[in-house]
């Protein structure tokens, strides 16, 4: 992954990205067992992080297949967000 972040031009943001991903995952787990609102907060943050990752992949002209995992994770987190908020009751 170190080489990938260098290729993306984001080598200085590698540690921050990793920490945010770990915190997001922990937030989803803790929220599932103790605080459901935490799932909504962390899932929307992870969706944004994954959308930004997808945007970086598009910007550096990676093939669409290489870019798809970040988009799929963004969609999955957006789904979690909708399920754990009252917004889902509007649809």
XYZ file of C-alpha atoms in Angstrom:
91
model
C 0.000 0.000 0.000
C 2.923 2.322 0.593
C 3.780 2.256 -3.117
C 0.136 2.787 -4.035
C -0.088 5.965 -1.959
C 3.110 7.203 -3.597
C 1.538 6.466 -7.000
C -1.600 8.349 -5.934
C 0.538 11.323 -4.868
C -0.792 10.990 -1.308
C 2.188 9.520 0.545
C 1.847 12.072 3.372
C -1.788 11.098 3.948
C -1.260 7.329 4.161
C -1.174 7.162 7.970
C -4.194 9.437 8.385
C -6.168 7.354 5.888
C -5.295 4.132 7.690
C -6.216 5.569 11.078
C -9.549 6.839 9.722
C -10.343 3.436 8.241
C -9.527 1.651 11.514
C -11.564 4.142 13.550
C -14.452 3.771 11.116
C -14.408 0.003 11.408
C -14.235 0.173 15.196
C -17.070 2.698 15.188
C -19.257 0.321 13.195
C -18.529 -2.564 15.561
C -18.997 -0.546 18.757
C -22.112 1.089 17.334
C -23.618 -2.273 16.482
C -23.339 -3.486 20.065
C -23.767 -0.304 22.108
C -24.630 2.938 20.253
C -26.583 2.602 16.977
C -26.159 6.328 16.265
C -22.418 5.688 16.049
C -23.095 3.430 13.055
C -24.770 6.320 11.231
C -21.892 8.685 11.962
C -19.090 6.304 11.059
C -20.839 4.846 8.018
C -21.340 8.263 6.417
C -17.721 9.163 7.188
C -16.492 5.902 5.672
C -18.725 6.432 2.630
C -17.145 9.847 2.116
C -13.649 8.403 2.555
C -14.373 5.696 -0.020
C -15.894 8.188 -2.466
C -12.757 10.280 -2.178
C -10.690 7.148 -2.805
C -12.780 6.427 -5.891
C -12.238 9.994 -7.060
C -8.475 9.651 -6.661
C -8.522 6.454 -8.710
C -10.504 8.172 -11.472
C -8.205 11.213 -11.352
C -5.073 9.119 -11.890
C -6.870 7.211 -14.661
C -6.856 3.754 -13.067
C -8.940 1.123 -14.852
C -12.564 1.020 -13.757
C -12.184 -2.517 -12.369
C -9.383 -1.337 -10.070
C -11.570 1.574 -8.965
C -14.759 -0.379 -8.288
C -13.986 -1.703 -4.772
C -13.864 1.803 -3.316
C -17.153 2.695 -5.001
C -18.803 -0.501 -3.753
C -17.630 0.173 -0.192
C -18.988 3.717 -0.462
C -22.373 2.369 -1.558
C -22.359 -0.224 1.224
C -21.618 2.425 3.857
C -24.266 4.723 2.422
C -26.752 1.847 2.734
C -25.741 1.366 6.394
C -26.189 5.083 6.975
C -29.686 5.011 5.512
C -30.626 1.954 7.557
C -29.516 3.506 10.846
C -31.078 6.929 10.386
C -34.593 8.187 10.030
C -33.757 9.183 6.456
C -34.493 5.609 5.392
C -38.121 6.039 6.478
C -38.591 8.694 3.812
C -37.985 6.213 0.964
